[in-house]
């Protein structure tokens, strides 16, 4: 059965598995069902962009179920098709292959792509080639410049999906059973989550190591994750190849022109001049290369303008939250309980534990001397009098309220706990084993009872005794039943000094 993976990108630029699906076939109806179910699991929200191969059935299903989603072809599959259809033109001509790769990799604007494509077709006389004509007609599906204004998280191929498939093959062996496949798939998810947690902890605890540079770089190290900061550092490095030439005022804002300082060394199709618009209304810097809309990070052209103007911090409008350290706060409504800025009000035990720790801190401070005791007691009595009027209505999220409701559902009496807090629930629970929880079936008690193993004799293979007490030797211990062997005649039962003179049945 075909197995498909939905793969995305987290704020550490790591591949994350959003879901997997087993299919009976790869028809349009099957893909429509897959996309419909996936959207239902994400709260009815379709993705902004999806990258696939050139499967026609999948393309029709995407247009049917996600009409507002931008569908893009993987550039690797385009290169694979080029190798199949162009034959020796692609495989034996390295110059054509290099230039064709540049069309997919380094084109930034539509003008660059159109100029380079026309030059490629004219240079190698491929104007009548049927496959190149067809692929050019659908260039909006695979050419990078046509996605400059579409957010793709810097993905131009299904490389992340192929990498996830390769990782899954390392977990699941060929011809494995269905239950083993599910178990190994869950192990893959667990390992990917561990890698994400490691990067999150590294960014949160270890911080970002950087070389002191411009203030813009310092601000980026404070807001971005470690992986995003490295990309921003590279963009600052690339900005050194540009210089601001001129600027003029328009109705929308200020327009800045940056030129490449090595324009004479660039390719003929390569663009060397870019316009950056400073929009006064939003305070953003929009470059015509469209990198921010495509990736969510400022391009080197806009960074060159910011450095020239002496801007010390990245504009707030250009800090995409999904690349920041607090990106995980941006959660849908059904997962709002995990949001950091809202967990103090909605978490099940946060309010109880935080109040208990603060009360314990007041007790420790008020126990220092008589004066502190009087002040602490006065504050506690005042707090009790104030809370008597406020705590009459409950939202049902208090720890005592939840314990009472759980005990009512399970018919368990609620008694004061060992910590002295009224309403704490003392329920005997199953002890959890160490390590990662197993996916095997939970066995009842009668199946876990260990039975004594049956003993077998290593000599006669009988039951109930060992070789040391085997009846075949009259119960004599093994070390005591060694029969002597004559070294002269080779027979057992006597030694050489008692030998009658026979040697292997022949008289001496």
Short mmCIF file of C-alpha atoms in Angstrom, two decimals:
data_model
loop_
_atom_site.label_atom_id
_atom_site.label_comp_id
_atom_site.label_asym_id
_atom_site.label_seq_id
_atom_site.Cartn_x
_atom_site.Cartn_y
_atom_site.Cartn_z
CA UNK A 1 0.00 0.00 0.00
CA UNK A 2 1.35 3.49 -0.83
CA UNK A 3 2.24 5.59 2.21
CA UNK A 4 2.38 9.40 2.04
CA UNK A 5 3.81 11.96 4.46
CA UNK A 6 2.86 15.58 5.08
CA UNK A 7 6.14 17.34 5.94
CA UNK A 8 6.59 20.93 7.09
CA UNK A 9 9.21 23.23 8.65
CA UNK A 10 9.44 24.41 12.26
CA UNK A 11 11.06 27.58 13.59
CA UNK A 12 14.46 25.84 13.73
CA UNK A 13 14.35 25.03 10.00
CA UNK A 14 13.93 21.36 10.83
CA UNK A 15 11.66 18.99 8.95
CA UNK A 16 8.59 18.04 10.99
CA UNK A 17 6.10 15.31 10.12
CA UNK A 18 2.57 16.70 10.16
CA UNK A 19 0.86 13.42 9.31
CA UNK A 20 0.97 10.18 7.37
CA UNK A 21 -1.60 8.28 5.37
CA UNK A 22 -1.92 4.78 3.90
CA UNK A 23 -3.63 4.64 0.50
CA UNK A 24 -5.32 1.89 -1.48
CA UNK A 25 -4.50 3.58 -4.76
CA UNK A 26 -3.36 6.95 -6.15
CA UNK A 27 -6.49 8.16 -7.90
CA UNK A 28 -8.03 11.61 -7.79
CA UNK A 29 -10.86 10.46 -5.51
CA UNK A 30 -8.38 9.02 -3.01
CA UNK A 31 -6.30 12.20 -2.93
CA UNK A 32 -9.44 14.30 -2.47
CA UNK A 33 -10.34 12.24 0.58
CA UNK A 34 -6.77 12.61 1.94
CA UNK A 35 -6.71 16.40 1.58
CA UNK A 36 -10.19 16.72 3.05
CA UNK A 37 -9.29 14.68 6.12
CA UNK A 38 -5.99 16.51 6.59
CA UNK A 39 -7.77 19.87 6.54
CA UNK A 40 -10.27 18.62 9.13
CA UNK A 41 -7.39 17.73 11.46
CA UNK A 42 -5.95 21.25 11.16
CA UNK A 43 -9.19 22.96 12.10
CA UNK A 44 -10.43 23.31 8.51
CA UNK A 45 -7.45 25.45 7.48
CA UNK A 46 -5.74 24.56 4.21
CA UNK A 47 -1.99 25.18 3.74
CA UNK A 48 -0.83 28.28 1.90
CA UNK A 49 1.61 26.37 -0.30
CA UNK A 50 2.09 22.72 -1.18
CA UNK A 51 4.98 21.18 -3.12
CA UNK A 52 4.46 17.86 -4.92
CA UNK A 53 5.69 15.94 -7.92
CA UNK A 54 3.96 16.21 -11.30
CA UNK A 55 1.21 13.67 -10.55
CA UNK A 56 -1.89 14.75 -12.46
CA UNK A 57 -4.31 13.04 -10.06
CA UNK A 58 -2.85 14.91 -7.11
CA UNK A 59 -2.97 18.20 -9.00
CA UNK A 60 -6.70 17.80 -9.74
CA UNK A 61 -7.41 16.87 -6.10
CA UNK A 62 -5.59 19.98 -4.83
CA UNK A 63 -7.55 22.23 -7.17
CA UNK A 64 -10.78 20.63 -5.98
CA UNK A 65 -10.21 20.60 -2.20
CA UNK A 66 -7.78 23.52 -1.71
CA UNK A 67 -8.55 26.06 -4.43
CA UNK A 68 -6.79 28.90 -2.55
CA UNK A 69 -3.59 26.91 -1.97
CA UNK A 70 -0.60 27.62 -4.20
CA UNK A 71 0.50 24.36 -5.84
CA UNK A 72 4.13 24.14 -6.83
CA UNK A 73 6.16 21.45 -8.55
CA UNK A 74 9.35 20.09 -7.05
CA UNK A 75 12.42 21.31 -8.95
CA UNK A 76 14.10 17.93 -8.52
CA UNK A 77 11.32 16.23 -10.42
CA UNK A 78 11.60 18.86 -13.15
CA UNK A 79 15.32 18.05 -13.49
CA UNK A 80 14.54 14.34 -13.54
CA UNK A 81 12.03 14.85 -16.36
CA UNK A 82 14.59 16.96 -18.21
CA UNK A 83 17.10 14.11 -18.02
CA UNK A 84 14.51 11.70 -19.44
CA UNK A 85 13.19 13.85 -22.28
CA UNK A 86 16.29 15.79 -23.38
CA UNK A 87 18.53 12.74 -23.65
CA UNK A 88 22.07 13.48 -24.79
CA UNK A 89 21.43 17.23 -24.87
CA UNK A 90 21.21 17.13 -21.09
CA UNK A 91 23.48 14.21 -20.15
CA UNK A 92 26.43 14.86 -22.48
CA UNK A 93 26.39 18.65 -22.65
CA UNK A 94 27.64 19.97 -19.31
CA UNK A 95 27.26 23.62 -20.33
CA UNK A 96 23.56 23.19 -21.09
CA UNK A 97 23.07 21.26 -17.83
CA UNK A 98 24.73 23.99 -15.76
CA UNK A 99 22.72 26.77 -17.38
CA UNK A 100 19.47 24.84 -16.97
CA UNK A 101 20.25 24.35 -13.26
CA UNK A 102 20.81 28.09 -12.90
CA UNK A 103 17.31 28.67 -14.24
CA UNK A 104 15.93 26.74 -11.27
CA UNK A 105 18.35 27.90 -8.58
CA UNK A 106 19.54 31.48 -9.02
CA UNK A 107 16.77 33.36 -10.81
CA UNK A 108 15.31 36.05 -8.57
CA UNK A 109 13.01 38.10 -10.78
CA UNK A 110 10.75 37.26 -13.71
CA UNK A 111 12.84 39.42 -16.05
CA UNK A 112 15.96 37.42 -15.21
CA UNK A 113 14.18 34.14 -15.89
CA UNK A 114 12.66 35.22 -19.20
CA UNK A 115 15.98 36.63 -20.44
CA UNK A 116 17.93 33.53 -19.41
CA UNK A 117 15.34 31.14 -20.92
CA UNK A 118 15.32 32.95 -24.26
CA UNK A 119 19.12 32.92 -24.36
CA UNK A 120 19.24 29.19 -23.52
CA UNK A 121 16.74 28.23 -26.23
CA UNK A 122 18.49 30.34 -28.86
CA UNK A 123 22.00 29.18 -27.93
CA UNK A 124 21.25 25.46 -28.20
CA UNK A 125 18.57 25.75 -30.94
CA UNK A 126 15.81 24.03 -28.95
CA UNK A 127 12.89 26.23 -29.96
CA UNK A 128 11.03 23.27 -31.50
CA UNK A 129 11.67 20.80 -28.71
CA UNK A 130 8.23 19.50 -27.55
CA UNK A 131 9.07 18.94 -23.87
CA UNK A 132 10.73 22.34 -23.40
CA UNK A 133 7.73 23.99 -25.05
CA UNK A 134 5.31 22.22 -22.71
CA UNK A 135 7.35 22.89 -19.58
CA UNK A 136 7.67 26.57 -20.46
CA UNK A 137 3.90 26.93 -20.77
CA UNK A 138 3.49 25.81 -17.14
CA UNK A 139 6.55 27.71 -15.83
CA UNK A 140 4.37 29.26 -13.12
CA UNK A 141 4.36 25.80 -11.48
CA UNK A 142 8.12 25.41 -11.10
CA UNK A 143 10.04 28.62 -11.90
CA UNK A 144 11.29 30.29 -8.71
CA UNK A 145 10.62 33.95 -9.68
CA UNK A 146 6.89 33.27 -10.08
CA UNK A 147 6.71 32.40 -6.38
CA UNK A 148 8.47 35.51 -5.11
CA UNK A 149 5.29 36.76 -3.41
CA UNK A 150 4.19 33.35 -2.08
CA UNK A 151 5.40 32.10 1.29
CA UNK A 152 7.23 28.78 0.86
CA UNK A 153 9.49 28.74 3.96
CA UNK A 154 12.48 28.62 1.59
CA UNK A 155 11.38 25.28 0.14
CA UNK A 156 11.71 24.78 -3.59
CA UNK A 157 11.58 20.98 -3.72
CA UNK A 158 10.22 17.96 -1.89
CA UNK A 159 13.65 17.26 -0.45
CA UNK A 160 12.33 17.31 3.11
CA UNK A 161 9.64 14.79 2.21
CA UNK A 162 12.17 12.52 0.49
CA UNK A 163 14.43 12.76 3.54
CA UNK A 164 11.53 11.78 5.78
CA UNK A 165 10.81 8.78 3.54
CA UNK A 166 14.46 7.75 3.80
CA UNK A 167 14.37 8.03 7.59
CA UNK A 168 11.20 5.95 7.71
CA UNK A 169 12.90 3.19 5.69
CA UNK A 170 15.60 3.04 8.36
CA UNK A 171 12.90 2.33 10.96
CA UNK A 172 10.63 0.00 8.99
CA UNK A 173 12.02 -3.09 7.33
CA UNK A 174 10.57 -4.41 4.04
CA UNK A 175 7.58 -6.77 4.33
CA UNK A 176 6.96 -5.79 7.96
CA UNK A 177 3.55 -6.35 9.54
CA UNK A 178 1.02 -3.57 9.94
CA UNK A 179 1.28 -3.37 13.73
CA UNK A 180 5.08 -3.26 13.53
CA UNK A 181 4.86 -0.51 10.90
CA UNK A 182 2.68 1.63 13.16
CA UNK A 183 4.99 1.03 16.11
CA UNK A 184 8.12 1.98 14.16
CA UNK A 185 6.36 5.02 12.70
CA UNK A 186 5.61 6.23 16.22
CA UNK A 187 9.27 5.75 17.11
CA UNK A 188 10.18 7.99 14.18
CA UNK A 189 7.81 10.67 15.44
CA UNK A 190 9.28 10.38 18.92
CA UNK A 191 12.85 10.80 17.64
CA UNK A 192 11.89 13.81 15.49
CA UNK A 193 10.20 15.40 18.50
CA UNK A 194 13.35 14.79 20.56
CA UNK A 195 15.45 16.57 17.93
CA UNK A 196 13.07 19.53 17.95
CA UNK A 197 13.12 19.69 21.75
CA UNK A 198 16.92 19.63 21.72
CA UNK A 199 17.12 22.60 19.35
CA UNK A 200 14.52 24.49 21.37
CA UNK A 201 16.45 23.90 24.58
CA UNK A 202 19.73 24.85 22.89
CA UNK A 203 18.23 28.15 21.72
CA UNK A 204 16.52 28.87 25.04
CA UNK A 205 19.30 27.87 27.45
CA UNK A 206 22.49 28.21 25.44
CA UNK A 207 21.45 31.36 23.61
CA UNK A 208 22.95 32.33 20.26
CA UNK A 209 26.72 32.62 19.88
CA UNK A 210 27.66 35.45 17.53
CA UNK A 211 30.59 37.67 16.70
CA UNK A 212 30.04 41.28 17.74
CA UNK A 213 29.06 43.19 14.62
CA UNK A 214 26.47 45.71 13.59
CA UNK A 215 23.56 46.44 15.98
CA UNK A 216 21.17 44.88 13.48
CA UNK A 217 22.98 41.57 13.90
CA UNK A 218 22.81 41.82 17.69
CA UNK A 219 19.05 42.39 17.57
CA UNK A 220 18.61 39.40 15.27
CA UNK A 221 20.38 37.18 17.82
CA UNK A 222 17.83 38.19 20.44
CA UNK A 223 14.66 37.47 18.49
CA UNK A 224 15.53 34.67 16.03
CA UNK A 225 16.35 31.05 16.69
CA UNK A 226 19.90 29.81 16.19
CA UNK A 227 19.21 28.42 12.71
CA UNK A 228 17.42 31.56 11.56
CA UNK A 229 20.15 33.76 12.96
CA UNK A 230 22.76 31.94 10.87
CA UNK A 231 20.72 32.66 7.74
CA UNK A 232 20.40 36.31 8.73
CA UNK A 233 24.18 36.47 9.26
CA UNK A 234 24.69 35.15 5.73
CA UNK A 235 22.31 37.81 4.38
CA UNK A 236 24.34 40.52 6.13
CA UNK A 237 27.47 39.07 4.54
CA UNK A 238 25.86 39.18 1.08
CA UNK A 239 24.78 42.78 1.64
CA UNK A 240 28.45 43.78 1.55
CA UNK A 241 28.41 43.23 -2.23
CA UNK A 242 25.85 46.01 -2.72
CA UNK A 243 26.05 49.77 -2.33
CA UNK A 244 23.27 52.36 -2.15
CA UNK A 245 23.44 54.65 -5.18
CA UNK A 246 20.44 56.97 -5.09
CA UNK A 247 16.99 57.55 -3.61
CA UNK A 248 13.89 59.55 -4.42
CA UNK A 249 10.54 60.31 -2.85
CA UNK A 250 7.26 58.89 -4.19
CA UNK A 251 3.65 58.92 -3.06
CA UNK A 252 4.03 55.53 -1.40
CA UNK A 253 7.33 56.32 0.27
CA UNK A 254 11.07 56.52 -0.28
CA UNK A 255 12.65 54.41 -3.02
CA UNK A 256 16.27 53.33 -2.60
CA UNK A 257 18.41 51.92 -5.40
CA UNK A 258 21.19 49.45 -4.60
CA UNK A 259 23.74 48.25 -7.16
CA UNK A 260 26.08 45.28 -7.15
CA UNK A 261 29.67 46.46 -6.85
CA UNK A 262 30.91 43.67 -9.17
CA UNK A 263 28.29 44.16 -11.86
CA UNK A 264 30.81 43.56 -14.67
CA UNK A 265 31.55 40.06 -13.33
CA UNK A 266 27.95 38.94 -13.19
CA UNK A 267 26.18 36.81 -15.79
CA UNK A 268 24.54 38.60 -18.70
CA UNK A 269 21.09 37.55 -17.50
CA UNK A 270 21.82 38.43 -13.86
CA UNK A 271 20.24 41.55 -12.46
CA UNK A 272 22.63 43.96 -10.74
CA UNK A 273 20.27 46.72 -9.59
CA UNK A 274 17.32 46.47 -7.17
CA UNK A 275 14.76 48.94 -5.89
CA UNK A 276 13.80 48.92 -2.21
CA UNK A 277 10.64 50.81 -1.23
CA UNK A 278 10.27 52.16 2.29
CA UNK A 279 6.51 52.21 2.92
CA UNK A 280 5.74 55.04 5.31
CA UNK A 281 2.41 53.61 6.37
CA UNK A 282 3.63 50.20 7.52
CA UNK A 283 7.25 51.08 8.16
CA UNK A 284 8.43 48.13 6.04
CA UNK A 285 11.15 47.82 3.43
CA UNK A 286 9.85 46.02 0.34
CA UNK A 287 12.38 44.82 -2.22
CA UNK A 288 11.37 43.83 -5.72
CA UNK A 289 13.19 40.50 -5.36
CA UNK A 290 10.32 39.36 -3.08
CA UNK A 291 12.48 37.30 -0.70
CA UNK A 292 10.62 38.40 2.43
CA UNK A 293 7.27 37.26 1.03
CA UNK A 294 8.86 33.99 -0.12
CA UNK A 295 10.86 33.16 3.00
CA UNK A 296 9.92 35.55 5.81
CA UNK A 297 13.36 37.15 6.17
CA UNK A 298 14.78 40.42 4.87
CA UNK A 299 16.89 40.14 1.74
CA UNK A 300 20.45 41.42 1.45
CA UNK A 301 19.26 44.41 -0.60
CA UNK A 302 16.92 45.65 2.12
CA UNK A 303 19.58 44.96 4.78
CA UNK A 304 22.01 47.13 2.79
CA UNK A 305 19.52 50.01 3.01
CA UNK A 306 18.99 49.47 6.75
CA UNK A 307 22.73 49.49 7.39
CA UNK A 308 23.16 52.65 5.31
CA UNK A 309 20.41 54.42 7.26
CA UNK A 310 21.87 53.30 10.59
CA UNK A 311 18.80 51.31 11.70
CA UNK A 312 19.71 49.43 14.88
CA UNK A 313 16.82 46.96 15.03
CA UNK A 314 14.89 44.89 12.53
CA UNK A 315 11.52 46.58 11.85
CA UNK A 316 8.71 44.89 13.73
CA UNK A 317 6.74 44.35 10.53
CA UNK A 318 9.61 42.22 9.15
CA UNK A 319 9.94 39.90 12.15
CA UNK A 320 7.88 36.86 11.21
CA UNK A 321 6.90 35.13 14.43
CA UNK A 322 7.29 31.62 13.04
CA UNK A 323 11.09 32.14 12.92
CA UNK A 324 11.41 33.56 16.44
CA UNK A 325 12.15 31.82 19.72
CA UNK A 326 8.51 32.13 20.79
CA UNK A 327 7.04 30.76 17.57
CA UNK A 328 5.33 27.91 19.41
CA UNK A 329 3.01 30.44 21.07
CA UNK A 330 1.27 30.94 17.72
CA UNK A 331 -1.16 28.05 18.19
CA UNK A 332 -4.70 27.39 16.96
CA UNK A 333 -7.69 27.74 19.25
CA UNK A 334 -7.89 24.07 20.21
CA UNK A 335 -4.27 24.20 21.47
CA UNK A 336 -4.41 27.58 23.22
CA UNK A 337 -3.94 25.88 26.59
CA UNK A 338 -0.25 25.39 25.70
CA UNK A 339 0.34 29.04 24.84
CA UNK A 340 2.89 30.61 27.15
CA UNK A 341 1.22 34.01 27.49
CA UNK A 342 -2.09 32.37 28.32
CA UNK A 343 -1.12 29.26 30.28
CA UNK A 344 -1.33 31.08 33.62
CA UNK A 345 -5.09 31.39 33.18
CA UNK A 346 -5.94 28.13 31.41
CA UNK A 347 -3.50 25.49 32.61
CA UNK A 348 -4.89 22.89 34.98
CA UNK A 349 -2.29 23.15 37.78
CA UNK A 350 -0.43 26.39 37.05
CA UNK A 351 -2.59 28.61 39.23
CA UNK A 352 -2.57 26.20 42.15
CA UNK A 353 1.17 25.55 42.14
CA UNK A 354 2.15 29.20 41.63
CA UNK A 355 -0.11 30.38 44.49
CA UNK A 356 1.20 27.62 46.73
CA UNK A 357 4.85 28.56 46.05
CA UNK A 358 4.18 32.25 46.72
CA UNK A 359 2.33 31.43 49.94
CA UNK A 360 5.25 29.27 51.06
CA UNK A 361 7.63 32.13 50.29
CA UNK A 362 5.55 34.47 52.47
CA UNK A 363 5.68 31.91 55.29
CA UNK A 364 9.47 31.69 55.09
CA UNK A 365 9.87 35.46 55.07
CA UNK A 366 7.38 36.04 57.88
CA UNK A 367 9.08 33.49 60.13
CA UNK A 368 12.31 35.50 60.39
CA UNK A 369 11.28 37.73 63.35
CA UNK A 370 8.27 38.99 65.25
CA UNK A 371 7.81 42.11 63.14
CA UNK A 372 7.89 40.12 59.91
CA UNK A 373 5.42 37.64 61.36
CA UNK A 374 2.94 40.41 62.22
CA UNK A 375 3.24 42.00 58.76
CA UNK A 376 2.84 38.67 56.97
CA UNK A 377 -0.17 37.65 59.07
CA UNK A 378 -1.84 41.01 58.46
CA UNK A 379 -1.39 40.65 54.69
CA UNK A 380 -2.76 37.10 54.73
CA UNK A 381 -5.83 38.09 56.75
CA UNK A 382 -6.48 41.02 54.40
CA UNK A 383 -6.14 38.69 51.39
CA UNK A 384 -8.60 36.22 52.91
CA UNK A 385 -11.18 38.95 53.53
CA UNK A 386 -10.84 40.19 49.96
CA UNK A 387 -10.99 36.71 48.41
CA UNK A 388 -14.13 35.77 50.36
CA UNK A 389 -16.12 38.08 48.10
CA UNK A 390 -14.36 37.11 44.84
CA UNK A 391 -14.10 33.32 44.95
CA UNK A 392 -17.83 32.64 45.15
CA UNK A 393 -18.01 31.82 41.42
CA UNK A 394 -15.76 29.11 39.98
CA UNK A 395 -14.72 28.63 36.36
CA UNK A 396 -14.20 24.89 36.91
CA UNK A 397 -10.45 25.04 36.22
CA UNK A 398 -9.31 25.05 39.82
CA UNK A 399 -7.33 22.03 40.97
CA UNK A 400 -9.82 21.20 43.73
CA UNK A 401 -12.78 21.53 41.37
CA UNK A 402 -11.17 19.24 38.82
CA UNK A 403 -10.23 16.69 41.50
CA UNK A 404 -13.81 16.69 42.78
CA UNK A 405 -15.24 16.25 39.29
CA UNK A 406 -12.81 13.43 38.50
CA UNK A 407 -13.59 11.66 41.76
CA UNK A 408 -17.32 11.97 41.09
CA UNK A 409 -16.88 10.39 37.65
CA UNK A 410 -14.81 7.52 39.09
CA UNK A 411 -16.85 7.14 42.31
CA UNK A 412 -13.70 7.76 44.38
CA UNK A 413 -14.05 9.57 47.74
CA UNK A 414 -12.14 12.83 48.02
CA UNK A 415 -10.13 13.14 51.23
CA UNK A 416 -7.58 15.66 52.46
CA UNK A 417 -4.13 14.84 51.08
CA UNK A 418 -0.85 14.51 52.85
CA UNK A 419 0.11 18.09 52.02
CA UNK A 420 -2.75 19.45 54.09
CA UNK A 421 -4.67 20.96 51.19
CA UNK A 422 -8.37 20.36 51.51
CA UNK A 423 -9.95 18.59 48.60
CA UNK A 424 -6.82 16.86 47.34
CA UNK A 425 -7.60 13.49 45.82
CA UNK A 426 -5.69 10.43 47.00
CA UNK A 427 -6.10 7.83 44.29
CA UNK A 428 -3.87 4.80 43.91
CA UNK A 429 -2.57 4.92 40.36
CA UNK A 430 -0.53 2.52 38.32
CA UNK A 431 3.20 3.08 38.59
CA UNK A 432 4.64 4.22 35.30
CA UNK A 433 7.65 2.39 33.94
CA UNK A 434 10.81 4.27 33.15
CA UNK A 435 11.75 5.23 29.62
CA UNK A 436 9.56 5.79 26.62
CA UNK A 437 6.09 4.23 26.96
CA UNK A 438 5.70 1.02 25.01
CA UNK A 439 3.05 0.51 22.38
CA UNK A 440 2.53 -3.15 23.21
CA UNK A 441 -0.75 -4.47 24.56
CA UNK A 442 -1.22 -4.02 28.31
CA UNK A 443 -1.31 -7.52 29.81
CA UNK A 444 -3.58 -8.46 32.74
CA UNK A 445 -2.16 -9.71 35.99
CA UNK A 446 -2.69 -13.40 35.36
CA UNK A 447 -0.58 -13.19 32.19
CA UNK A 448 2.33 -11.52 33.97
CA UNK A 449 2.72 -14.29 36.60
CA UNK A 450 6.09 -15.95 36.10
CA UNK A 451 5.99 -19.78 36.06
CA UNK A 452 8.93 -22.01 37.14
CA UNK A 453 10.81 -23.50 34.24
CA UNK A 454 10.86 -27.31 33.82
CA UNK A 455 14.29 -28.85 34.44
CA UNK A 456 15.78 -31.34 31.97
CA UNK A 457 18.76 -33.65 32.46
CA UNK A 458 21.62 -33.00 30.05
CA UNK A 459 22.47 -36.76 29.92
CA UNK A 460 19.22 -38.69 29.60
CA UNK A 461 17.01 -35.62 28.74
CA UNK A 462 14.60 -36.68 31.48
CA UNK A 463 12.38 -34.29 33.43
CA UNK A 464 12.70 -33.26 37.05
CA UNK A 465 16.43 -33.80 37.70
CA UNK A 466 19.84 -32.52 36.70
CA UNK A 467 22.89 -34.32 35.36
CA UNK A 468 24.45 -34.44 38.84
CA UNK A 469 21.67 -36.74 40.04
CA UNK A 470 20.85 -38.70 36.90
CA UNK A 471 19.39 -42.20 37.68
CA UNK A 472 21.35 -43.65 34.77
CA UNK A 473 24.47 -43.48 36.94
CA UNK A 474 22.78 -44.47 40.18
CA UNK A 475 22.51 -40.93 41.36
CA UNK A 476 26.30 -40.61 41.62
CA UNK A 477 27.64 -37.11 41.24
CA UNK A 478 29.09 -36.27 37.84
CA UNK A 479 32.56 -35.62 39.20
CA UNK A 480 32.52 -39.04 40.92
CA UNK A 481 31.41 -41.15 37.96
CA UNK A 482 34.43 -40.68 35.69
CA UNK A 483 35.41 -44.13 34.34
CA UNK A 484 39.17 -44.77 33.91
CA UNK A 485 40.50 -45.66 30.49
CA UNK A 486 43.57 -47.78 29.79
CA UNK A 487 46.20 -46.05 27.71
CA UNK A 488 47.63 -49.41 26.54
CA UNK A 489 44.63 -51.31 25.22
CA UNK A 490 42.21 -48.41 24.93
CA UNK A 491 39.47 -50.12 26.95
CA UNK A 492 37.55 -48.55 29.85
CA UNK A 493 37.33 -50.04 33.37
CA UNK A 494 41.03 -50.40 34.22
CA UNK A 495 44.29 -48.54 34.09
CA UNK A 496 47.59 -49.40 32.34
CA UNK A 497 49.18 -51.06 35.38
CA UNK A 498 46.25 -53.51 35.63
CA UNK A 499 46.07 -54.26 31.92
CA UNK A 500 46.00 -57.97 31.00
CA UNK A 501 48.29 -57.40 28.03
CA UNK A 502 45.77 -56.97 25.21
CA UNK A 503 46.24 -54.14 22.79
CA UNK A 504 43.10 -53.34 20.86
CA UNK A 505 42.00 -56.97 20.93
CA UNK A 506 45.42 -58.44 19.95
CA UNK A 507 47.63 -60.35 22.41
CA UNK A 508 51.11 -58.87 22.84
#
